[in-house]
Amino acid sequence: MASPLDDDELASDDYYSLLNVRREATQEELKAAYRRLCMLYHPDKHRDPELKRQAEHLFNLVHEAYEVLSDPQARAIYDIYGKRGLDVEGWEVVERKRTPAEIREEYERLQREREERRLQQRTNPKGTISVGIDATDLFDRYEEDYEDMVGGGVPHVEINKMHISQSIEAPLTTKDTAILSGSLSTHNGNGGGTINLALRRVTSAKGWGEVELGAGDSHGPFLGMKIFRNLTPRFFVTAQCGLQFSSRGVRPGFTTVLARHLDKNTMGYLQWRWGIQSSMNTSIVRDTKSSHFTFAMQLGIPHTFMMMSYQYKFQDEDQTKIKGSVKSGFFGTVVEYGAERKISRHSVLGATVSVGVPQGVSLKIKLNRASQTYFFPIHLTDQLLPSAVFYATVGPLVFYLAMQQLIIRPYVRAQKEQELEKQRESSASDIAKKKQEAEAAVLLMQESVRRIIEAEESRMGLIILNAWYGKFVTDNSRKHERAKVIDVTVPLQCLVKDSKLILTEATKSGLPGFYDPCVGEEKSLKVLYQFRGVMHQVLSGDTESLRIPKQSHRIDADT
């Protein structure tokens, strides 16, 4: 499904920016802006053939923007999905007296029809690779036992278990999906595998059902069924039953989960399992923007435990999270702590230290790459050794910092530069066209600007002395980077009315006489102006609103 208006479309076809009006602008405000630009760009005002041609092109752009924004239905579509939303086939049959909510619904219906036509080509592959490492020889060995052995001075680290699983989804119809999955496992030289086929059908907007068939060399054939149902908007239930066939006979199993939204951020779960490893489990999960909390209790055979975990989410671009948990039961007590961080657009790296009795100390490293998961549990010692805890904590941190500096950051920086270069290349023709339009607009503004300046000078009003738009760089930067700023003095002066200049919250690259000089990079507008004979200066972000003159922009004579 298409998403709402994105940044690239805002930069190139923002009708609000072109007319320099608020997104909440009334019909009167739209008319006033339209008339003003029509007077500026009307072809009949220009005798020179080239200027007349350029004026006609800009006049048509302004007219197109006004036609869309003055039509309530077209404006509602544009506000939600941008210019491309207006190009979706099917709008001609939609009743024109629709609210924005109804229009959004209709747009999504049309988009769903397009998605259904491409449904057969989709799959959703998911996979997990887990490699268990036994590194207890690093901490539990006795040096004197190895002194007389060849190579005895080198600790022995081995891979003692592996698990590989993969699944794909194949949509059969808009309601039916086939899911094929398989796994291979090995532990200390013994291994096995399973293969499963599930058929899922969406029965209604409130639920779905699934039938599963499986086979494996360790457990035998399996037949199961699963049902999900929303009972109310805040309450749902999942039920699963199965038959496991083996040399010992048929072993039935049944699992049901009841879940309820306790509030906007909190879920409560109650699970009952009968059959193999029967148990009763209850849990509360609270997930907010800054934290994730889980509390769970289970009574069962053979596992009875109580667990509590907390995760804090930093509000940074790397989506850093730190977490800690404690789990205690008949098996003993385990304390875990760790962190995870986004290292690229599609990759998240995490490390967790597990300290328990009688489990010992382990380090778990996980890498999520898109829909693939790579998991490396490293068992360090069966005892509670401070040295093992220290190295399990400090080692990954030092390794990550080194990788961050030497590999990750240079790689991400190179990727960003590559994507930015591709974006520049793909938009080069469009930017060249926008540049020509901007230069033509500046030529057409000359006469109007002259009259505006004369009127402002007569009343000691607002005079734009200099204005620049683009990416501002320091004096230490390379010379070619300074070309990323363009002069927009004339376009800004043309927008001055009654000694005031008002720019709305929209990218300024869409204003008449502007264009984007540095695609994909952060831009600003710097203005040096005179009001009542006093110098003023302001630096404004690309999408920030701007109102001048202001007392806070005044340049003090002492500075």
Coordinates of C-alpha atoms in Angstrom, one line a residue:
M1 CA 0.0 0.0 0.0
A2 CA 1.3 3.4 -0.9
S3 CA 2.4 5.7 1.9
P4 CA 1.5 9.3 2.5
L5 CA 3.3 12.2 0.8
D6 CA 7.1 11.6 1.2
D7 CA 10.0 14.0 1.4
D8 CA 11.1 13.6 -2.2
E9 CA 7.6 14.4 -3.5
L10 CA 7.3 17.4 -1.1
A11 CA 10.5 18.8 -2.6
S12 CA 9.5 18.5 -6.2
D13 CA 5.7 19.0 -6.3
D14 CA 4.6 20.7 -3.2
Y15 CA 1.6 22.8 -4.2
Y16 CA 1.4 24.5 -0.9
S17 CA 5.0 25.6 -1.1
L18 CA 4.4 26.8 -4.7
L19 CA 1.5 29.0 -3.6
N20 CA 3.3 29.8 -0.3
V21 CA 0.2 29.0 1.8
R22 CA -0.5 27.0 4.9
R23 CA -1.7 23.5 4.6
E24 CA -4.8 24.7 6.5
A25 CA -5.3 27.6 4.0
T26 CA -8.9 28.7 3.4
Q27 CA -10.3 29.2 0.0
E28 CA -9.8 33.0 0.4
E29 CA -6.1 32.5 1.2
L30 CA -5.7 30.2 -1.8
K31 CA -7.5 32.8 -4.1
A32 CA -5.3 35.6 -2.9
A33 CA -2.1 33.7 -3.4
Y34 CA -3.3 32.5 -6.8
R35 CA -4.2 35.9 -8.0
R36 CA -0.9 37.4 -6.9
L37 CA 1.1 34.7 -8.8
C38 CA -1.2 35.0 -11.9
M39 CA -0.4 38.7 -12.0
L40 CA 3.3 37.9 -11.9
Y41 CA 3.3 35.1 -14.5
H42 CA 0.5 36.0 -16.8
P43 CA 1.8 35.5 -20.4
D44 CA 0.0 38.6 -21.8
K45 CA 2.3 40.8 -19.6
H46 CA 5.4 39.8 -21.6
R47 CA 6.2 40.7 -25.2
D48 CA 9.5 38.9 -25.5
P49 CA 8.7 35.4 -27.0
E50 CA 11.1 33.5 -24.7
L51 CA 9.8 35.3 -21.6
K52 CA 6.3 34.8 -22.8
R53 CA 6.9 31.0 -23.2
Q54 CA 8.5 30.7 -19.7
A55 CA 5.7 32.8 -18.2
E56 CA 3.1 30.5 -19.8
H57 CA 4.8 27.4 -18.3
L58 CA 4.9 28.8 -14.8
F59 CA 1.4 30.2 -15.1
N60 CA 0.2 26.6 -15.9
L61 CA 2.0 25.2 -12.9
V62 CA 0.4 27.8 -10.6
H63 CA -3.0 27.1 -12.2
E64 CA -2.6 23.3 -11.7
A65 CA -1.7 23.8 -8.0
Y66 CA -4.8 26.1 -7.5
E67 CA -7.1 23.7 -9.3
V68 CA -6.1 20.8 -7.0
L69 CA -6.1 22.8 -3.7
S70 CA -9.4 24.6 -4.5
D71 CA -11.2 21.3 -5.1
P72 CA -12.0 19.7 -1.7
Q73 CA -11.9 16.1 -3.0
A74 CA -8.7 16.5 -5.0
R75 CA -7.1 18.4 -2.0
A76 CA -8.0 15.6 0.4
I77 CA -6.4 13.0 -1.9
Y78 CA -3.3 15.2 -2.3
D79 CA -3.0 15.9 1.4
I80 CA -2.9 12.2 2.2
Y81 CA -0.9 10.7 -0.7
G82 CA 0.5 13.6 -2.7
K83 CA 0.5 14.2 -6.4
R84 CA 0.8 10.5 -7.3
G85 CA -2.4 9.8 -5.4
L86 CA -4.2 11.9 -8.0
D87 CA -2.9 9.6 -10.7
V88 CA -4.5 6.4 -9.3
E89 CA -7.0 4.9 -11.7
G90 CA -10.6 4.8 -10.4
W91 CA -11.1 8.2 -8.9
E92 CA -13.5 9.2 -11.7
V93 CA -16.1 6.8 -10.3
V94 CA -15.9 8.1 -6.8
E95 CA -18.7 10.3 -5.5
R96 CA -17.3 13.8 -5.1
K97 CA -19.1 14.6 -1.8
R98 CA -16.8 12.5 0.3
T99 CA -15.1 13.4 3.6
P100 CA -11.2 13.0 3.8
A101 CA -11.7 9.8 5.8
E102 CA -14.0 8.3 3.2
I103 CA -11.5 9.3 0.5
R104 CA -8.6 7.7 2.3
E105 CA -10.8 4.5 2.6
E106 CA -11.5 4.6 -1.1
Y107 CA -7.9 5.2 -2.0
E108 CA -6.8 2.2 0.1
R109 CA -9.4 0.1 -1.6
L110 CA -8.1 1.0 -5.0
Q111 CA -4.6 0.3 -3.8
R112 CA -5.6 -3.1 -2.4
E113 CA -6.9 -4.0 -5.9
R114 CA -3.5 -3.2 -7.3
E115 CA -1.8 -5.2 -4.6
E116 CA -4.0 -8.2 -5.2
R117 CA -2.9 -8.3 -8.8
R118 CA 0.7 -8.6 -7.6
L119 CA 0.0 -11.0 -4.7
Q120 CA 1.0 -14.1 -6.5
Q121 CA 4.6 -12.8 -7.0
R122 CA 5.2 -12.3 -3.3
T123 CA 7.0 -14.5 -0.7
N124 CA 8.0 -13.7 2.9
P125 CA 11.2 -15.6 3.6
K126 CA 12.4 -15.9 7.2
G127 CA 15.3 -17.8 8.6
T128 CA 17.4 -18.5 11.7
I129 CA 20.9 -19.8 12.0
S130 CA 22.1 -20.7 15.5
V131 CA 25.6 -21.9 16.3
G132 CA 26.4 -23.0 19.8
I133 CA 30.0 -22.6 21.0
D134 CA 31.6 -24.4 24.0
A135 CA 34.4 -22.2 25.3
T136 CA 34.5 -23.5 28.9
D137 CA 38.2 -24.5 28.3
L138 CA 39.0 -20.8 28.5
F139 CA 38.1 -20.5 32.2
D140 CA 37.6 -24.0 33.7
R141 CA 40.8 -25.8 32.7
Y142 CA 43.7 -26.7 35.0
E143 CA 47.0 -25.7 33.4
E144 CA 49.1 -28.5 35.0
D145 CA 46.9 -31.1 33.4
Y146 CA 47.9 -29.8 29.9
E147 CA 51.6 -29.1 30.4
D148 CA 52.9 -32.4 29.0
M149 CA 50.4 -32.5 26.0
V150 CA 51.2 -31.4 22.5
G151 CA 49.4 -28.1 21.9
G152 CA 48.2 -28.2 25.5
G153 CA 48.8 -24.5 26.0
V154 CA 46.0 -23.5 23.6
P155 CA 42.5 -23.6 25.0
H156 CA 40.1 -25.8 23.1
V157 CA 37.0 -24.1 21.7
E158 CA 34.5 -26.1 19.8
I159 CA 31.1 -25.9 18.1
N160 CA 28.8 -28.3 19.9
K161 CA 25.4 -27.6 18.4
M162 CA 23.8 -26.0 15.3
H163 CA 20.3 -25.2 14.2
I164 CA 19.1 -23.9 10.9
S165 CA 15.5 -23.1 10.0
Q166 CA 13.9 -21.4 7.1
S167 CA 10.3 -20.6 6.0
I168 CA 8.6 -19.1 3.0
E169 CA 5.0 -17.9 2.5
A170 CA 3.2 -18.4 -0.8
P171 CA -0.1 -16.5 -1.2
L172 CA -2.6 -18.7 -3.0
T173 CA -5.5 -16.2 -3.1
T174 CA -6.3 -13.0 -1.2
K175 CA -7.4 -15.1 1.8
D176 CA -5.3 -18.3 1.5
T177 CA -1.6 -18.7 2.2
A178 CA 0.7 -21.7 2.2
I179 CA 3.6 -21.7 4.5
L180 CA 6.5 -24.1 4.0
S181 CA 9.1 -24.4 6.7
G182 CA 12.0 -26.7 7.6
S183 CA 14.8 -27.1 10.1
L184 CA 18.0 -29.0 10.7
S185 CA 19.6 -29.5 14.1
T186 CA 22.7 -31.2 15.5
H187 CA 24.0 -31.5 19.0
N188 CA 27.2 -33.3 20.0
G189 CA 27.3 -35.3 16.8
N190 CA 23.6 -36.3 16.8
G191 CA 21.1 -34.5 14.5
G192 CA 17.8 -34.5 12.9
G193 CA 15.4 -32.4 10.8
T194 CA 11.8 -31.6 10.3
I195 CA 9.6 -30.2 7.5
N196 CA 6.2 -28.6 7.9
L197 CA 3.5 -27.4 5.6
A198 CA 0.7 -25.1 6.9
L199 CA -2.3 -23.8 5.0
R200 CA -3.8 -20.6 6.5
R201 CA -7.2 -19.1 5.6
V202 CA -8.4 -15.7 6.7
T203 CA -12.1 -16.4 7.6
S204 CA -13.1 -12.8 8.3
A205 CA -11.8 -9.5 9.5
K206 CA -11.8 -11.0 13.0
G207 CA -9.9 -14.2 12.6
W208 CA -8.1 -16.9 10.7
G209 CA -7.6 -20.7 10.8
E210 CA -4.6 -22.9 10.0
V211 CA -3.9 -26.6 9.3
E212 CA -0.4 -27.9 9.7
L213 CA 1.3 -31.1 8.6
G214 CA 4.8 -32.1 9.7
A215 CA 7.3 -34.9 9.6
G216 CA 10.7 -35.4 11.1
D217 CA 13.2 -38.2 11.9
S218 CA 13.2 -37.4 15.6
H219 CA 9.5 -36.9 16.5
G220 CA 7.6 -38.6 13.6
P221 CA 4.6 -37.2 11.7
F222 CA 2.5 -34.3 13.2
L223 CA -1.0 -33.1 12.5
G224 CA -2.2 -29.8 14.0
M225 CA -4.8 -27.1 13.7
K226 CA -4.6 -23.4 14.9
I227 CA -7.4 -20.8 15.2
F228 CA -7.2 -17.1 15.9
R229 CA -10.2 -15.0 16.8
N230 CA -10.8 -11.4 17.9
L231 CA -13.7 -11.6 20.3
T232 CA -13.8 -7.9 21.0
P233 CA -11.6 -5.0 19.8
R234 CA -9.6 -5.4 23.1
F235 CA -9.7 -9.2 23.5
F236 CA -8.6 -12.1 21.4
V237 CA -8.0 -15.9 21.7
T238 CA -5.7 -18.4 20.1
A239 CA -6.3 -22.2 20.3
Q240 CA -4.0 -24.9 18.9
C241 CA -4.4 -28.6 19.0
G242 CA -2.2 -31.4 17.6
L243 CA -1.4 -35.0 17.3
Q244 CA 2.2 -36.2 17.5
F245 CA 2.8 -39.7 16.0
S246 CA 5.8 -41.7 17.3
S247 CA 7.0 -45.2 18.1
R248 CA 5.5 -44.7 21.5
G249 CA 2.0 -44.1 20.1
V250 CA -0.1 -41.0 19.5
R251 CA 0.5 -38.1 21.9
P252 CA -2.2 -35.4 21.8
G253 CA -1.6 -31.8 22.8
F254 CA -3.7 -28.6 23.3
T255 CA -2.7 -25.0 23.8
T256 CA -4.9 -22.0 24.3
V257 CA -4.0 -18.3 24.8
L258 CA -6.3 -15.6 26.0
A259 CA -5.1 -12.0 25.6
R260 CA -6.5 -8.6 26.5
H261 CA -5.5 -5.0 26.1
L262 CA -5.3 -3.7 29.6
D263 CA -4.6 -0.2 28.4
K264 CA -3.1 1.5 25.3
N265 CA 0.4 0.1 26.0
T266 CA -0.2 -3.0 28.2
M267 CA -1.2 -6.5 27.2
G268 CA -2.2 -9.4 29.6
Y269 CA -1.8 -13.0 28.5
L270 CA -3.1 -16.3 30.0
Q271 CA -1.9 -19.5 28.5
W272 CA -2.8 -23.1 29.3
R273 CA -1.0 -26.1 27.7
W274 CA -2.0 -29.7 28.0
G275 CA -0.1 -32.8 26.8
I276 CA 3.6 -32.7 26.3
Q277 CA 5.1 -30.4 29.0
S278 CA 1.8 -29.3 30.5
S279 CA 1.8 -25.9 32.1
M280 CA -0.2 -22.8 33.0
N281 CA 1.4 -19.4 32.3
T282 CA 0.3 -15.8 32.9
S283 CA 2.2 -12.7 31.8
I284 CA 1.9 -8.9 31.5
V285 CA 3.7 -7.0 28.8
R286 CA 4.0 -3.2 28.7
D287 CA 5.5 -1.6 25.7
T288 CA 6.0 2.2 25.4
K289 CA 8.1 4.5 23.3
S290 CA 10.9 4.5 25.9
S291 CA 10.6 1.1 27.6
H292 CA 9.5 -2.5 27.4
F293 CA 8.5 -4.5 30.6
T294 CA 7.5 -8.1 31.0
F295 CA 6.4 -10.1 34.0
A296 CA 5.6 -13.8 33.7
M297 CA 4.7 -16.7 36.0
Q298 CA 4.5 -20.4 35.0
L299 CA 3.4 -23.5 36.8
G300 CA 4.2 -26.7 34.9
I301 CA 6.0 -30.0 34.4
P302 CA 9.0 -29.9 34.2
H303 CA 9.3 -26.0 34.2
T304 CA 8.0 -23.8 36.9
F305 CA 9.4 -20.3 37.1
M306 CA 8.9 -16.6 37.6
M307 CA 10.5 -14.1 35.3
M308 CA 10.7 -10.3 35.1
S309 CA 12.5 -8.2 32.4
Y310 CA 12.9 -4.6 31.6
Q311 CA 14.2 -2.9 28.5
Y312 CA 15.0 0.8 28.1
K313 CA 14.9 2.3 24.6
F314 CA 17.2 5.3 23.9
Q315 CA 15.6 7.9 21.6
D316 CA 18.6 8.0 19.2
E317 CA 18.9 7.3 15.5
D318 CA 20.6 3.9 16.2
Q319 CA 17.6 2.8 18.3
T320 CA 19.9 1.7 21.1
K321 CA 18.3 -0.5 23.8
I322 CA 19.6 -1.8 27.1
K323 CA 17.9 -4.7 28.9
G324 CA 18.0 -6.8 32.0
S325 CA 16.0 -9.7 33.3
V326 CA 15.9 -12.2 36.2
K327 CA 14.3 -15.6 36.0
S328 CA 14.0 -18.0 38.9
G329 CA 12.4 -21.5 39.2
F330 CA 13.0 -25.2 39.9
F331 CA 15.9 -25.1 37.4
G332 CA 17.7 -22.4 39.4
T333 CA 18.2 -18.7 38.9
V334 CA 19.4 -16.8 35.8
V335 CA 20.2 -13.1 35.6
E336 CA 20.7 -11.6 32.1
Y337 CA 21.7 -8.1 30.9
G338 CA 22.7 -6.8 27.6
A339 CA 22.2 -4.3 24.8
E340 CA 21.3 -4.0 21.1
R341 CA 21.8 -1.4 18.5
K342 CA 21.0 -0.7 14.9
I343 CA 24.2 -0.8 12.9
S344 CA 22.7 -0.3 9.5
R345 CA 19.4 0.3 7.8
H346 CA 18.4 -3.4 7.9
S347 CA 20.7 -4.8 10.7
V348 CA 20.5 -4.9 14.4
L349 CA 23.3 -6.3 16.6
G350 CA 22.8 -7.4 20.2
A351 CA 24.8 -9.0 23.0
T352 CA 23.5 -10.5 26.2
V353 CA 25.4 -11.9 29.2
S354 CA 23.7 -14.7 31.1
V355 CA 24.8 -15.5 34.7
G356 CA 23.0 -18.4 36.5
V357 CA 23.0 -21.1 39.0
P358 CA 23.7 -23.9 38.1
Q359 CA 24.0 -22.8 34.4
G360 CA 27.2 -20.8 34.8
V361 CA 28.1 -17.9 32.5
S362 CA 27.2 -17.5 28.8
L363 CA 27.5 -14.8 26.2
K364 CA 24.8 -14.6 23.5
I365 CA 25.4 -12.7 20.4
K366 CA 22.5 -12.0 17.9
L367 CA 22.5 -10.3 14.5
N368 CA 19.1 -9.6 12.8
R369 CA 19.6 -8.8 9.2
A370 CA 16.2 -8.0 7.5
S371 CA 14.2 -11.2 8.1
Q372 CA 17.2 -13.4 8.9
T373 CA 18.5 -14.1 12.4
Y374 CA 22.0 -15.2 13.3
F375 CA 22.4 -16.4 16.9
F376 CA 25.7 -17.4 18.6
P377 CA 25.3 -18.6 22.2
I378 CA 28.8 -19.0 23.7
H379 CA 29.0 -21.1 27.0
L380 CA 32.0 -19.7 28.9
T381 CA 32.0 -21.6 32.2
D382 CA 29.8 -23.8 34.4
Q383 CA 30.8 -21.9 37.5
L384 CA 30.2 -18.3 38.7
L385 CA 33.6 -16.9 37.9
P386 CA 34.1 -13.1 38.1
S387 CA 36.7 -13.3 35.3
A388 CA 34.2 -14.9 33.0
V389 CA 31.5 -12.3 33.8
F390 CA 34.1 -9.5 33.3
Y391 CA 35.3 -10.7 29.9
A392 CA 31.8 -11.5 28.7
T393 CA 30.8 -7.9 29.5
V394 CA 33.9 -6.0 28.4
G395 CA 35.0 -8.1 25.5
P396 CA 31.9 -7.6 23.2
L397 CA 31.9 -3.9 24.1
V398 CA 35.6 -3.4 23.1
F399 CA 35.1 -5.5 20.0
Y400 CA 32.0 -3.5 18.9
L401 CA 33.7 -0.2 19.4
A402 CA 36.6 -1.3 17.3
M403 CA 34.3 -2.7 14.6
Q404 CA 32.3 0.5 14.7
Q405 CA 35.3 2.7 14.1
L406 CA 37.1 0.5 11.6
I407 CA 34.3 -1.1 9.6
I408 CA 30.7 -0.2 10.4
R409 CA 30.9 3.6 10.3
P410 CA 33.1 3.7 7.1
Y411 CA 30.7 1.2 5.4
V412 CA 27.6 3.1 6.4
R413 CA 29.1 6.4 5.4
A414 CA 30.1 4.9 2.0
Q415 CA 26.6 3.5 1.6
K416 CA 25.0 6.9 2.4
E417 CA 27.2 8.6 -0.1
Q418 CA 26.4 6.0 -2.7
E419 CA 22.7 6.3 -2.2
L420 CA 23.0 10.1 -2.2
E421 CA 24.9 10.0 -5.5
K422 CA 22.2 7.7 -7.0
Q423 CA 19.5 10.1 -5.8
R424 CA 21.3 13.0 -7.4
E425 CA 21.7 11.1 -10.7
S426 CA 18.1 9.9 -10.8
S427 CA 16.8 13.4 -10.0
A428 CA 19.4 15.3 -12.2
S429 CA 17.0 15.9 -15.1
D430 CA 14.2 17.0 -12.8
I431 CA 16.5 19.3 -10.9
A432 CA 17.8 20.8 -14.1
K433 CA 14.2 21.4 -15.2
K434 CA 13.4 23.0 -11.8
K435 CA 16.5 25.2 -12.1
Q436 CA 15.4 26.4 -15.5
E437 CA 11.9 27.2 -14.1
A438 CA 13.5 29.1 -11.1
E439 CA 15.7 31.1 -13.4
A440 CA 12.8 31.9 -15.6
A441 CA 10.7 32.9 -12.6
V442 CA 13.5 35.3 -11.4
L443 CA 13.5 37.0 -14.8
L444 CA 9.8 37.4 -14.8
M445 CA 10.0 38.8 -11.2
Q446 CA 12.4 41.7 -12.0
E447 CA 9.8 44.3 -12.8
S448 CA 7.6 43.4 -9.8
V449 CA 10.6 43.4 -7.5
R450 CA 11.6 46.8 -8.7
R451 CA 8.2 48.2 -7.8
I452 CA 8.1 46.4 -4.5
I453 CA 11.5 47.8 -3.5
E454 CA 10.5 51.3 -4.5
A455 CA 7.3 51.0 -2.3
E456 CA 9.2 49.6 0.6
E457 CA 12.0 52.2 0.5
S458 CA 9.4 55.0 0.5
R459 CA 8.0 53.8 3.8
M460 CA 11.4 52.6 5.3
G461 CA 9.9 49.1 5.1
L462 CA 11.4 45.6 4.4
I463 CA 14.2 45.3 1.9
I464 CA 15.9 41.9 1.3
L465 CA 19.6 42.7 0.9
N466 CA 20.8 39.1 0.4
A467 CA 19.3 35.7 0.7
W468 CA 20.8 32.3 0.2
Y469 CA 19.3 28.8 0.2
G470 CA 21.0 25.4 0.4
K471 CA 23.6 23.7 2.5
F472 CA 25.9 26.1 4.4
V473 CA 29.4 24.9 5.0
T474 CA 32.4 26.2 7.0
D475 CA 35.5 27.9 5.7
N476 CA 37.5 24.7 6.1
S477 CA 35.3 22.9 3.7
R478 CA 36.3 22.2 0.1
K479 CA 35.5 25.0 -2.4
H480 CA 33.2 22.9 -4.6
E481 CA 30.8 22.4 -1.6
R482 CA 30.1 26.2 -1.5
A483 CA 28.3 25.8 -4.8
K484 CA 25.4 24.1 -2.9
V485 CA 24.0 27.5 -1.9
I486 CA 21.9 29.5 -4.4
D487 CA 21.0 33.2 -4.4
V488 CA 17.2 33.7 -3.7
T489 CA 17.2 37.5 -3.0
V490 CA 14.9 38.3 -5.8
P491 CA 12.3 35.6 -5.2
L492 CA 12.1 36.5 -1.5
Q493 CA 11.7 40.2 -2.2
C494 CA 8.9 39.3 -4.6
L495 CA 7.0 37.7 -1.7
V496 CA 7.2 40.8 0.5
K497 CA 3.8 42.4 1.0
D498 CA 3.1 45.4 3.3
S499 CA 6.6 45.2 4.8
K500 CA 6.1 41.6 5.8
L501 CA 7.4 38.3 4.6
I502 CA 5.6 35.1 5.7
L503 CA 6.8 31.6 4.7
T504 CA 4.8 28.5 5.7
E505 CA 5.9 25.2 7.1
A506 CA 6.9 23.5 3.9
T507 CA 10.2 22.9 2.0
K508 CA 11.3 26.1 0.5
S509 CA 12.6 24.5 -2.7
G510 CA 9.1 24.6 -4.0
L511 CA 8.7 28.4 -3.7
P512 CA 8.6 30.5 -6.9
G513 CA 12.2 31.2 -8.0
F514 CA 13.7 28.4 -5.8
Y515 CA 15.0 24.9 -6.5
D516 CA 16.9 22.2 -4.6
P517 CA 20.7 22.8 -5.0
C518 CA 21.7 19.8 -2.9
V519 CA 19.3 16.8 -3.2
G520 CA 19.1 14.6 -0.1
E521 CA 21.1 17.0 2.1
E522 CA 20.0 19.3 4.9
K523 CA 19.2 22.8 3.8
S524 CA 18.6 26.2 5.3
L525 CA 17.6 29.7 4.3
K526 CA 19.8 32.6 5.4
V527 CA 18.4 36.1 5.0
L528 CA 20.0 39.5 5.5
Y529 CA 17.4 42.3 5.4
Q530 CA 16.9 45.9 6.3
F531 CA 13.8 47.1 8.2
R532 CA 13.4 50.8 9.2
G533 CA 17.0 51.4 8.3
V534 CA 18.3 48.7 10.7
M535 CA 20.1 45.5 9.6
H536 CA 18.6 42.1 10.5
Q537 CA 19.7 38.6 9.9
V538 CA 18.1 35.1 10.3
L539 CA 18.9 31.5 9.6
S540 CA 15.8 29.2 9.1
G541 CA 15.5 25.5 8.6
D542 CA 14.2 24.2 5.3
T543 CA 10.7 23.2 6.5
E544 CA 10.4 25.8 9.3
S545 CA 7.9 28.6 9.1
L546 CA 9.4 32.1 8.9
R547 CA 8.0 35.5 9.7
I548 CA 10.0 38.7 9.2
P549 CA 10.7 41.3 10.3
K550 CA 11.3 40.3 13.9
Q551 CA 13.1 42.2 16.8
S552 CA 15.1 39.0 17.6
H553 CA 16.7 39.1 14.1
R554 CA 18.2 42.6 14.7
I555 CA 22.0 42.9 14.3
D556 CA 23.3 44.9 17.2
A557 CA 25.8 47.7 16.3
D558 CA 28.2 46.5 19.0
T559 CA 28.7 43.1 17.5

